Coordinates of C-alpha atoms and ligand atoms in Angstrom, one line a residue:
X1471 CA 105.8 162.0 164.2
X1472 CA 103.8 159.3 164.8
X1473 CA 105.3 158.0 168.5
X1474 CA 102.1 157.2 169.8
X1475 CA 100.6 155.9 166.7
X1476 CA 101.5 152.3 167.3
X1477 CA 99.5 149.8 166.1
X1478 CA 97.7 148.5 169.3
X1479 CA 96.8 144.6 167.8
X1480 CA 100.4 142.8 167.8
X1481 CA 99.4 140.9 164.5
X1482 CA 98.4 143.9 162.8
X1483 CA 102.0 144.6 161.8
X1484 CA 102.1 140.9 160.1
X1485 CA 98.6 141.1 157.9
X1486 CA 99.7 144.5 157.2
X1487 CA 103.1 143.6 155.8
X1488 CA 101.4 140.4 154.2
X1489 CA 99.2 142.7 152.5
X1490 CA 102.3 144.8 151.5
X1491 CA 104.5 141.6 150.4
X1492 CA 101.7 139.8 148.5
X1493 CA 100.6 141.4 145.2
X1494 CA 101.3 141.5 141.4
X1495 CA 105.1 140.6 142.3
X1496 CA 104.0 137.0 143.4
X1497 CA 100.7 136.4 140.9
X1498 CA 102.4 138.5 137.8
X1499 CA 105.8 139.0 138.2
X1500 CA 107.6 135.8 139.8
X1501 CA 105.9 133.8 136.7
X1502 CA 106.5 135.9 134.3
X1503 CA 110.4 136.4 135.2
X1504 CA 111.0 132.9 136.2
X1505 CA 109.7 132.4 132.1
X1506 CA 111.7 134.4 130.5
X1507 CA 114.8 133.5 132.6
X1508 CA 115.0 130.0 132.5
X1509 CA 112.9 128.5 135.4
X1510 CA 114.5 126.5 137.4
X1511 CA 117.7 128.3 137.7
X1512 CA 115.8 131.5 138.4
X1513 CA 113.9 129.9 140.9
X1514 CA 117.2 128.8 142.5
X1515 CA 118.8 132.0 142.9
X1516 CA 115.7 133.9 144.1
X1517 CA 114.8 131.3 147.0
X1518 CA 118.4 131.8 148.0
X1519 CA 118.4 135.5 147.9
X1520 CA 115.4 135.3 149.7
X1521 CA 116.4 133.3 152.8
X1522 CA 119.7 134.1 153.3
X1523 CA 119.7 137.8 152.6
X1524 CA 115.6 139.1 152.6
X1525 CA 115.5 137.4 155.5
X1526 CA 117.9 139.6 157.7
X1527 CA 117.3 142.3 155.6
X1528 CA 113.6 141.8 156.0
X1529 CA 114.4 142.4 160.1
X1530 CA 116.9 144.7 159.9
X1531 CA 114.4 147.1 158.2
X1532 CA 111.3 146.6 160.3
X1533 CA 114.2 147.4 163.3
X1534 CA 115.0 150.5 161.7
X1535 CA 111.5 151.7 161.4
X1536 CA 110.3 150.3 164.6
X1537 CA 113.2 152.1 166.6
X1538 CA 112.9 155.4 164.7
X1539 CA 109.2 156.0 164.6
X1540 CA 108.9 157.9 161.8
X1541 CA 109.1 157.6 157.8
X1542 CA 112.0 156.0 156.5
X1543 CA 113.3 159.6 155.0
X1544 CA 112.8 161.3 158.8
X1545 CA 113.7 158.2 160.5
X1546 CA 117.0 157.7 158.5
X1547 CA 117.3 161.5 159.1
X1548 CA 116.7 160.7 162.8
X1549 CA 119.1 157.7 163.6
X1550 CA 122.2 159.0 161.2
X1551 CA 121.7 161.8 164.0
X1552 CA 121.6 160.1 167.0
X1553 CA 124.0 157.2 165.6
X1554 CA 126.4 160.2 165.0
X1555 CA 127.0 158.2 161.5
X1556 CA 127.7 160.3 158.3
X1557 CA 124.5 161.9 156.9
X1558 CA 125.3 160.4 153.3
X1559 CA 123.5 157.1 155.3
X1560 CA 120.1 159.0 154.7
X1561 CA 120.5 158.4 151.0
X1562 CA 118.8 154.8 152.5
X1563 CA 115.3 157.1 153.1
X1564 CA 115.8 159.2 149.4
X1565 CA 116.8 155.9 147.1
X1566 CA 113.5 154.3 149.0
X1567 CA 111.0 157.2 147.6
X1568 CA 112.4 156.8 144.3
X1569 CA 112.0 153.5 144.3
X1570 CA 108.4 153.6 145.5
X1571 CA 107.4 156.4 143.3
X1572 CA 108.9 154.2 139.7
X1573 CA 107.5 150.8 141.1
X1574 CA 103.7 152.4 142.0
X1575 CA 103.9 153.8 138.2
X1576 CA 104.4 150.5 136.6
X1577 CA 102.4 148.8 139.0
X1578 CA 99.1 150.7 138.5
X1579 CA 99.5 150.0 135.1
X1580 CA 99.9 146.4 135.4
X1581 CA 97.0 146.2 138.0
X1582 CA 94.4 148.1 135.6
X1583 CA 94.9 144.7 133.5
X1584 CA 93.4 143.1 136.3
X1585 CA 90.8 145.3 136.3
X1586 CA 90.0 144.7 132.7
X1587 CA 89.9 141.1 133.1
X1588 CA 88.0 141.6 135.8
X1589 CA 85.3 143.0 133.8
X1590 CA 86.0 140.1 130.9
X1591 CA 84.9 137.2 133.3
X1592 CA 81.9 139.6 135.3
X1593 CA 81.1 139.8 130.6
X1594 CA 81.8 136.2 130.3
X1595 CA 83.1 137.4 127.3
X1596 CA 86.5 134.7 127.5
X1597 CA 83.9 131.8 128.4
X1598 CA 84.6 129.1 125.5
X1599 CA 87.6 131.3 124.2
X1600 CA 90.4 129.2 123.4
X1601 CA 94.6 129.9 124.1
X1602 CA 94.5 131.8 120.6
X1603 CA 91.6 133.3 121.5
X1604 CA 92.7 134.7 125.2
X1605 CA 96.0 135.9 123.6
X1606 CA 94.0 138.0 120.8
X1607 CA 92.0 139.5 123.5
X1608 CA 95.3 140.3 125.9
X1609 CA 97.2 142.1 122.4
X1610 CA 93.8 143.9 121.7
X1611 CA 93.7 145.2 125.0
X1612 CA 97.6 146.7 124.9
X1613 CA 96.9 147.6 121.3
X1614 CA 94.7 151.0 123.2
X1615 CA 96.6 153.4 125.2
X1616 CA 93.5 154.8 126.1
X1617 CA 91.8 152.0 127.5
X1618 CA 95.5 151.2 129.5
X1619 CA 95.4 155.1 130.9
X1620 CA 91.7 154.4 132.0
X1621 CA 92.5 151.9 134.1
X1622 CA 95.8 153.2 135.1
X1623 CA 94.2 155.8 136.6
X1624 CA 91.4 153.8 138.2
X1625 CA 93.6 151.8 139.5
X1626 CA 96.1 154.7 141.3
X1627 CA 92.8 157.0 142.4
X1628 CA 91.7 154.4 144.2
X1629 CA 94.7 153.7 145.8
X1630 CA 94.9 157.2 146.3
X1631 CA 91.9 157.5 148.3
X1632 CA 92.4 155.1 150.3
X1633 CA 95.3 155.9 151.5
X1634 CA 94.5 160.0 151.5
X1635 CA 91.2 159.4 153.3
X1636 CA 93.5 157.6 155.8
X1637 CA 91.5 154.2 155.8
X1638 CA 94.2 151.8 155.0
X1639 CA 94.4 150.9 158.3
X1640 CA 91.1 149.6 157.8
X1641 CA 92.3 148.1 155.1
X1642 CA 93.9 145.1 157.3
X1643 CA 90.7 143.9 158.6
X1644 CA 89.9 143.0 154.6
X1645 CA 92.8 141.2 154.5
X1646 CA 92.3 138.9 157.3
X1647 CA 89.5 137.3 154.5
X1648 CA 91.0 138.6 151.2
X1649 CA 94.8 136.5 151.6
X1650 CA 92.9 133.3 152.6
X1651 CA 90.2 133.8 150.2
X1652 CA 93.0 134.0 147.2
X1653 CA 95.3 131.2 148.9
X1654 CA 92.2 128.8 148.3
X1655 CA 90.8 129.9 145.2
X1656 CA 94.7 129.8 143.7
X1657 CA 94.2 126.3 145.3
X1658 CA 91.6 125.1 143.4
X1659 CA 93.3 126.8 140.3
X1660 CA 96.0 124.8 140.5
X1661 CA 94.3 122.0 140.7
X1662 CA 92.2 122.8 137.4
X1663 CA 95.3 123.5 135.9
X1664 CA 97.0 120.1 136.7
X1665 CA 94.0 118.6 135.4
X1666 CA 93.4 120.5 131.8
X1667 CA 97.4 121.4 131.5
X1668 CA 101.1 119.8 132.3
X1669 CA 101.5 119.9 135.9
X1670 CA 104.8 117.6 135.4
X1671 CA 106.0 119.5 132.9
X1672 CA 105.7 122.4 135.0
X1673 CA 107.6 120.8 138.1
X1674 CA 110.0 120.4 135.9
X1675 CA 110.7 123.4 134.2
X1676 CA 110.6 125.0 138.2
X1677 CA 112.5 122.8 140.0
X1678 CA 115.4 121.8 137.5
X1679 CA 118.3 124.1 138.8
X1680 CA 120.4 124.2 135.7
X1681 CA 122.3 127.4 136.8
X1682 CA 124.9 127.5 134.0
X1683 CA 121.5 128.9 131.8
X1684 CA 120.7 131.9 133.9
X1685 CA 121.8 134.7 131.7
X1686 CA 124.0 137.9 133.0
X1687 CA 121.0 140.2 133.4
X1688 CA 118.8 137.1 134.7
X1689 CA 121.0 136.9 138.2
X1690 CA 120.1 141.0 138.6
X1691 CA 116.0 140.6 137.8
X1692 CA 116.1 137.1 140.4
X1693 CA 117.7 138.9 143.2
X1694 CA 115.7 142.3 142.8
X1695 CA 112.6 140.0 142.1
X1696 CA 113.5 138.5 145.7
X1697 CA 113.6 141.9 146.7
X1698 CA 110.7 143.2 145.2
X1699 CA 108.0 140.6 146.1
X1700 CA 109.3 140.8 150.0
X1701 CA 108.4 144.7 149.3
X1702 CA 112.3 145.1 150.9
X1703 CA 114.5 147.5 150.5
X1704 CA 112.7 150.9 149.6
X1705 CA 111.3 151.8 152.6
X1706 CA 107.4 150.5 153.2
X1707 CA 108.6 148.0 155.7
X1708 CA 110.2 150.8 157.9
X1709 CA 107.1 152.5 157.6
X1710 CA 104.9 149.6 158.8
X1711 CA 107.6 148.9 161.3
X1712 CA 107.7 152.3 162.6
X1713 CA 103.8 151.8 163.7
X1714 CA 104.7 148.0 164.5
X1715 CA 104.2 147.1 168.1
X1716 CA 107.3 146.4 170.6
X1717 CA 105.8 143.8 171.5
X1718 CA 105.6 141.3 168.5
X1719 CA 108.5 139.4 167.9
X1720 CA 111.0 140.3 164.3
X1721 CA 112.2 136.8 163.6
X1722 CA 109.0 135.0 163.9
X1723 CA 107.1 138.1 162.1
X1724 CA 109.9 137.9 159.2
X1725 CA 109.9 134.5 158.6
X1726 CA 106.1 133.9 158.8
X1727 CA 106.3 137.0 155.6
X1728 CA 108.8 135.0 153.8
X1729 CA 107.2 131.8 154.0
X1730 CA 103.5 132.9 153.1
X1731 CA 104.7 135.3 149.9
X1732 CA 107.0 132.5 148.5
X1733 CA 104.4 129.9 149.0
X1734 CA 101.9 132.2 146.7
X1735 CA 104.2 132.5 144.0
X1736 CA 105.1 129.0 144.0
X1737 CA 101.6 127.8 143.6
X1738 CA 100.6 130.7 141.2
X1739 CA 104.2 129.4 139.0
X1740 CA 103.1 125.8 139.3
X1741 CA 99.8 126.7 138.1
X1742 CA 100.5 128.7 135.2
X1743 CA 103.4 126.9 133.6
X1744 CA 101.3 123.5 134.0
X1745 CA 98.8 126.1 131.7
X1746 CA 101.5 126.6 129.5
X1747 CA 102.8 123.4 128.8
X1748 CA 99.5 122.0 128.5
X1749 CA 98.3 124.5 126.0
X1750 CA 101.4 124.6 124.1
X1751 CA 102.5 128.6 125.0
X1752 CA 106.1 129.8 124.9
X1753 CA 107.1 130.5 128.6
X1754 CA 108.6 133.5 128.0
X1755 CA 106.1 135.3 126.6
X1756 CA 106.8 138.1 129.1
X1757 CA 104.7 140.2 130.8
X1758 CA 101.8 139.1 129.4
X1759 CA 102.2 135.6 130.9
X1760 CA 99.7 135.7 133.5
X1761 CA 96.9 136.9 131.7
X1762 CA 97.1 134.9 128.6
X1763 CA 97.3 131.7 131.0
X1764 CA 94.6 132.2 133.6
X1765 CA 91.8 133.4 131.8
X1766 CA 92.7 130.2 129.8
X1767 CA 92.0 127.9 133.3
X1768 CA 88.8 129.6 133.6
X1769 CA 87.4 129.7 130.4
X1770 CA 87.3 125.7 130.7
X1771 CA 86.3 125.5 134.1
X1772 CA 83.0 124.9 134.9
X1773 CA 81.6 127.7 136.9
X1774 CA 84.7 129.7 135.6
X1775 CA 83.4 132.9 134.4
X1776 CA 82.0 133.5 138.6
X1777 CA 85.3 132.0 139.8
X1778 CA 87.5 134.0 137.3
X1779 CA 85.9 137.1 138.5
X1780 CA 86.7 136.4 141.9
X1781 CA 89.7 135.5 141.2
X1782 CA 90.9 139.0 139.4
X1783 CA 88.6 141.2 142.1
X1784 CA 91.1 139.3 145.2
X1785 CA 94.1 139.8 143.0
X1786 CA 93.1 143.5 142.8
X1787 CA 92.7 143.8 146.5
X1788 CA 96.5 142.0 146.9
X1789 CA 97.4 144.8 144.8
X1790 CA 95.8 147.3 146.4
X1791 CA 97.9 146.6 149.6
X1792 CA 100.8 146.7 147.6
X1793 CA 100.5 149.9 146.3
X1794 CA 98.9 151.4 149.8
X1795 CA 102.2 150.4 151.2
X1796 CA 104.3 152.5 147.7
X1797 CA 102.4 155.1 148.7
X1798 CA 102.5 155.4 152.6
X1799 CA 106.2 155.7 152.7
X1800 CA 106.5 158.9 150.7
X1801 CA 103.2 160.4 152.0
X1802 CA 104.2 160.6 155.1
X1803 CA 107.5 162.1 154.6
X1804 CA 105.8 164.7 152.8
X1805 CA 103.0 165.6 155.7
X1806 CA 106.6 165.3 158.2
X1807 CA 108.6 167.5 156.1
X1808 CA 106.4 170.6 154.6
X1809 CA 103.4 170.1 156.7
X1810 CA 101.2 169.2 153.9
X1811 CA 98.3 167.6 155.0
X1812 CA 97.4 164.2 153.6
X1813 CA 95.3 164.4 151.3
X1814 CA 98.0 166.8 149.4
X1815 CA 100.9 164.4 149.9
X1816 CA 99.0 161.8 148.8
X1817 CA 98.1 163.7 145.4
X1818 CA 101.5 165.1 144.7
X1819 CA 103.2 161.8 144.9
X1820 CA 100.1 159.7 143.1
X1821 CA 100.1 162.6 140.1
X1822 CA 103.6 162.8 139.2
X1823 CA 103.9 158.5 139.5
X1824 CA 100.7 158.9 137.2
X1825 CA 102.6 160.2 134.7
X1826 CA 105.6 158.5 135.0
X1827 CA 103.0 155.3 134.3
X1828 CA 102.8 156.7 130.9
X1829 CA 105.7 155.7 129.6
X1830 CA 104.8 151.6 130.6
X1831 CA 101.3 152.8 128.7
X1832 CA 102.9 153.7 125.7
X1833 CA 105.9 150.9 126.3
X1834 CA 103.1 147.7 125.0
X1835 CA 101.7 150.1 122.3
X1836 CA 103.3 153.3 120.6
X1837 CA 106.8 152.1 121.9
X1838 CA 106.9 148.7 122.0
X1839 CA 109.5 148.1 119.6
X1840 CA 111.0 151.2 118.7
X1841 CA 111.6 154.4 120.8
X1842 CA 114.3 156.7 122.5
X1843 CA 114.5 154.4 125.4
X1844 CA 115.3 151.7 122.3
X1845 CA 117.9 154.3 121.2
X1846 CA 119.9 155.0 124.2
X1847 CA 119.0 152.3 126.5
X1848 CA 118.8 148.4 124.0
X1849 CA 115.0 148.6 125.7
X1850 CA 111.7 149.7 126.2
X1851 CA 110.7 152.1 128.8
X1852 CA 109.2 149.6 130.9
X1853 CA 112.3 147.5 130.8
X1854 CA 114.2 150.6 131.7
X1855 CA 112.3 151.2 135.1
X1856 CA 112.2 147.6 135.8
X1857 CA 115.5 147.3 135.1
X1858 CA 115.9 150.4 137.8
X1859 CA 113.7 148.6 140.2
X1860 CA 116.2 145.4 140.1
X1861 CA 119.2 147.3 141.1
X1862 CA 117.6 150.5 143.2
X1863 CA 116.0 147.6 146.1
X1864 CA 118.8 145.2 146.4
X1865 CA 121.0 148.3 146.8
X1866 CA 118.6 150.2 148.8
X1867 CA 119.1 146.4 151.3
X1868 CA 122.3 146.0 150.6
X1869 CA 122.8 150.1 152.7
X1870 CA 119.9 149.0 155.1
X1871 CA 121.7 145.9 156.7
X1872 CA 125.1 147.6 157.0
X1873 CA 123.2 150.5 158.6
X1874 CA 121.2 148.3 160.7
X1875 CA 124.2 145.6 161.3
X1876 CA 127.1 148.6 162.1
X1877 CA 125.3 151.5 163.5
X1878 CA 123.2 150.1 165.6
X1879 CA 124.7 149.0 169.0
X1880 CA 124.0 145.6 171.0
X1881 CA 121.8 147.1 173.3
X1882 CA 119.4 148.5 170.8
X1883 CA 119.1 145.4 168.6
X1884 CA 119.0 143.0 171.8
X1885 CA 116.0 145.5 172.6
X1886 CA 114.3 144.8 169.5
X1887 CA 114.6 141.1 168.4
X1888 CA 114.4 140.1 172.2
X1889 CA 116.2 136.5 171.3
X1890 CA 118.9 134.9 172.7
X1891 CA 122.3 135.7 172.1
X1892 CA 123.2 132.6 169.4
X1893 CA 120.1 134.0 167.1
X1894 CA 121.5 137.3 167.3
X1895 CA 125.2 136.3 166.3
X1896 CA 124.1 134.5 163.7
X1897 CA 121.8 137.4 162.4
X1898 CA 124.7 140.4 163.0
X1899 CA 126.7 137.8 160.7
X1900 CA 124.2 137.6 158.3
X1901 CA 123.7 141.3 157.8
X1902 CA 127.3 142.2 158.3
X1903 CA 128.9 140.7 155.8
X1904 CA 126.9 138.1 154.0
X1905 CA 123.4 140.2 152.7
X1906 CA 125.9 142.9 152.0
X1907 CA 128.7 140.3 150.3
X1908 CA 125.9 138.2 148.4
X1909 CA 124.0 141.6 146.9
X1910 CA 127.6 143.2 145.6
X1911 CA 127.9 139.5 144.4
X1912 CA 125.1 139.7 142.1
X1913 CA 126.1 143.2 140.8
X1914 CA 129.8 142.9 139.7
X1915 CA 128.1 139.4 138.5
X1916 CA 125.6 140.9 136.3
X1917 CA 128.2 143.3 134.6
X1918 CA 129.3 141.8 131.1
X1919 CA 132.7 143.8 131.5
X1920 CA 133.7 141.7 134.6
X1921 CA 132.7 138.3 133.3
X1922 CA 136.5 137.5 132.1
X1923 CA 137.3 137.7 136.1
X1924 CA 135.8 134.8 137.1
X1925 CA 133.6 133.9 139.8
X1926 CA 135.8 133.3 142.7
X1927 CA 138.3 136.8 141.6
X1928 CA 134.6 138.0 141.9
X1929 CA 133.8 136.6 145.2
X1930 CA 137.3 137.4 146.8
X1931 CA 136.9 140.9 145.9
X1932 CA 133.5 140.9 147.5
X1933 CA 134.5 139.7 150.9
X1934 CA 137.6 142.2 151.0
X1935 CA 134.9 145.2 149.9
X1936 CA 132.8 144.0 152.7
X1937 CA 135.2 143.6 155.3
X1938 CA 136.3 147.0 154.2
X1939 CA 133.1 148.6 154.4
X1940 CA 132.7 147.3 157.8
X1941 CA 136.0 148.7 159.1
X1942 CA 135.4 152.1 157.9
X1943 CA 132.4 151.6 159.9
X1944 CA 133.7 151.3 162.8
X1945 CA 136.6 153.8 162.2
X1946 CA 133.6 156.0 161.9
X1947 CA 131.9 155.2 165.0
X1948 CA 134.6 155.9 167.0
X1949 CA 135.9 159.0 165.6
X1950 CA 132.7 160.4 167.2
Ligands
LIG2803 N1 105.7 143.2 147.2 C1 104.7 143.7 146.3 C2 104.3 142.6 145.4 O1 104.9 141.6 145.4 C3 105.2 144.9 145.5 C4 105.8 146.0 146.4 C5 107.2 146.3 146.2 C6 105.1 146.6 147.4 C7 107.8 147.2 147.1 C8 105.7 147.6 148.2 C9 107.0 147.9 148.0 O2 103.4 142.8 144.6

C-alpha cells in the first residue's frame, strides 16, 4: 500500500499525468484517425467527448485513486468494500489491466517506428528524399518483421527498466524540459509546414464539421480516441492519483491536462495535413500517416536532419511516459497482490504484452491483408485490438463515473474537489447521467443493427438506461 507514498511536490501529479496523457495518441494517432475518418467531423465529436465527458471522468478517476491509495485493481477492491457496493464494481480495476496490457503491446510497436526514424535523421539518410521517396522507406521498413520486433522490444525493455528500477519518478523531472522542448520544436514544424505545404487546406479539412460523413465505426474510434489520448478510463490515472497530493486541486489539475494534450494534437493535425495537402498524399493513408509526413517537413528544412532527430528522440521520451504509466498500473497490483517484487511484476506483465505485440508486428507484414483475424473478424489483428481499445476505455469511464458519481457520498467528494457547491452540482450531473448517457450514446450508435431506430429512439433509450442505472444504485446503497 502505498499510504505514505504521496507525491510531496503538488505539481508532480500534473507533469506526471501530462507525461502520461501526451504520447503517440496525440503525435500518431489523433492524425492518423482524424484522416481516415473524415476530419472535421471526427474532430467534432472527439473535442466534445473530450470536454463534456473526459473532463468529469478525468476527475472522477484521479478521486477514485487519490481516496483509495492503492492500484486501481486493490483500490476498486478497497472502496466496493468500504462503499458496501456490489463487488461486480471491481471489474472497473480488471477491464483497466486488460486494457493497459493490449494498448502497451501496440504501442511499443508503434514507438520502435520512432526509434527507427530516429536513427534515419541521426543517418541523414531521408535528407533530399522526396514524398515518394519517404513513403518507400516507411513500406520498406514494415516490409521486415524482424527489424519491427527489434525495436519493439527496445522500445518495451526500456520501458521496462525504467519502470522496474523504480526511476519513473525521476522521470518527471525530464519532463519539466522534454513537453516544452516538443511544444516548440512542433512549433516551428508547423510553421515549416505552412510554408512548404497547404496550411488552408488543412484548416479546412479539420475544422469543417460535416457530421452526416462520420461513418458508424468512426463515432466509436473518435470517442475511444478522446479516451485514449486523455490516458482515461483504464486505470493509470488512479494510479497517479493514488500518489497525488491532497493538496492540489482536481478541477484545475483536469482541465490544465485536457487543454495542454488537445492543444498537441491540434498543432501536430494542422501540421501534418498542411503536409499532406501540400505534397499531394491521401489523408487516410492510416497508420502510417505520421511518418510518411514529417520526415517529409524535414527533409526540406534547412538544418532538418539535426531537428528531425530531435524531433523523434522528444517524441520517444512522450512515449516513454505513456507507456511508464500502461505499465505502473498493473505492476503494482501485482507487487500488492502476490508479493512479487518489482522487478518480477514488471517483467511478467512487459513479457506476455511483448508477445501480444507480435501480432501488430506481423499485422503491416505477414498479415496485412489476409489472416485469421481477416477470417473471423473483417480485419487485421491490429485493427482488432484497436478496435478493443475503442470500446474497453470508454466503457471502463463510462463504470468509473457512475462508481465515482453514486457510490461515493457528499462528504467524500466535497473532501476531494474542495470547490464550492455550484461546481460540484454541476460535476455530480455531469458524471451521473451525462458521461454515462453520452458514452452508451456512442455505442448503440456505432452498432449497424440499431441504425433503423433513429437517433432520438436512441437517445430516449439512453436517458431511461441511465436513470435506471442510477436508481438501482441507490436501491443498492440503501439495502446495506
Ligand atoms: N495517452 C497516451 C497517448 O496519448 C496513451 C495512453 C493510454 C497512456 C492509456 C496511458 C494509458 O499517447
Amino acid at each position: 500500500m502505498s499510504t505514505n507514498n504521496v507525491w510531496t511536490h503538488k505539481g508532480t501529479f500534473l507533469l506526471a499525468a501530462v507525461g502520461s496523457a501526451v504520447g503517440l495518441g496525440n503525435l500518431w494517432r489523433f492524425p492518423y484517425l482524424a484522416g481516415e475518418n473524415g476530419g472535421g467531423a471526427f474532430l467534432l465529436v472527439y473535442a466534445l467527448t473530450i470536454f463534456a465527458v473526459g473532463i468529469p471522468i478525468l476527475i472522477a478517476e484521479t478521486m477514485l485513486g487519490r481516496n483509495s491509495r492503492r492500484s486501481p485493481i486493490m483500490g476498486m477492491r478497497f472502496l466496493t468494500r468500504t462503499h458496501r457496493t456490489s463487488r461486480a464494481w471491481e471489474s472497473i480495476g480488471w477491464l483497466g489491466a486488460a486494457s493497459a496490457f493490449i494498448i502497451l503491446s501496440f504501442y511499443s510497436v508503434i514507438a520502435g517506428w520512432a526509434i527507427h526514424y530516429t536513427g534515419q535523421m541521426i543517418a541523414g539518410t531521408l535528407s533530399a528524399a522526396d514524398a515518394e521517396g519517404v513513403a518507400a522507406s516507411f513500406d520498406a521498413l514494415l516490409a521486415s518483421p524482424a527489424l519491427l520486433t527489434l525495436y519493439h522490444s527496445l522500445f518495451i525493455g526500456s520501458s521496462a527498466l525504467v519502470v522496474g528500477l523504480g526511476v519513473h519518478r525521476g522521470i518527471e523531472n525530464g519532463l519539466r524540459i522534454l513537453m516544452p522542448a516538443l511544444f516548440a520544436i512542433l512549433m516551428v514544424v508547423l510553421a515549416y509546414a505552412a510554408t512548404i505545404g497547404d496550411l488552408a487546406a488543412a484548416a479546412d479539412f479539420l475544422f469543417t464539421f460535416d457530421i452526416a460523413s462520420l461513418s458508424l465505426e468512426g463515432w466509436l474510434a473518435a470517442m475511444g480516441q478522446s479516451f485514449f489520448t486523455l490516458s482515461l478510463g483504464m486505470g493509470a490515472i488512479m494510479a497517479y492519483g493514488a500518489y497525488m497530493s491532497g493538496a492540489a486541486s482536481l478541477t484545475t489539475t483536469a482541465f490544465t491536462i485536457a487543454f495542454i494534450d488537445t492543444a498537441v494534437a491540434l498543432i501536430a493535425g494542422l501540421a501534418i495535413f498542411a503536409l499532406v495537402f501540400g505534397a499531394g498524399l491521401d489523408p487516410s493513408e492510416g497508420p502510417g500517416l505520421m511518418f510518411v509526413t514529417l520526415p517529409l517537413a524535414f527533409a526540406e528544412m534547412p538544418g532538418g536532419t539535426l531537428l528531425g532527430a530531435i524531433f523523434f528522440l522528444l517524441v520517444l521520451g512522450a512515449a516513454l511516459s505513456s507507456a511508464i504509466s500502461l505499465i505502473e498500473p498493473v505492476a503494482a497490483y501485482l507487487v500488492e497482490r502476490f508479493d512479487l517484487n518489482r522487478p518480477q511484476a514488471v517483467s511478467a506483465m512487459v513479457i506476455a504484452s511483448w508477445a501480444l505485440g507480435l501480432l501488430t508486428v506481423f499485422s503491416f507484414n505477414r498479415w496485412a491483408l489476409d489472416s485469421p483475424f481477416h477470417a473471423l473478424f473483417g480485419r487485421s489483428a491490429f485493427g482488432l485490438l484497436e478496435l478493443a481499445t475503442n470500446i474497453a476505455m470508454p466503457l471502463g469511464g463510462l463504470l468509473i463515473s457512475l462508481f465515482a458519481g453514486w457510490a461515493l457520498t457528499h462528504g467524500e467528494v466535497m473532501k476531494e474537489m474542495r470547490t464550492g457547491e455550484t461546481w460540484f452540482r454541476v460535476w455530480r450531473l455531469l458524471v451521473h447521467f451525462v458521461a454515462p448517457a453520452a458514452v452508451a450514446f456512442v455505442f448503440l450508435r456505432s452498432l449497424p443493427q440499431v441504425q433503423g431506430y433513429g437517433i432520438p429512439a436512441i437517445g430516449a433509450l439512453v436517458i431511461v438506461g441511465t436513470f435506471a442505472a442510477g436508481r438501482s444504485f441507490l436501491a443498492e446503497r440503501n439495502a446495506s
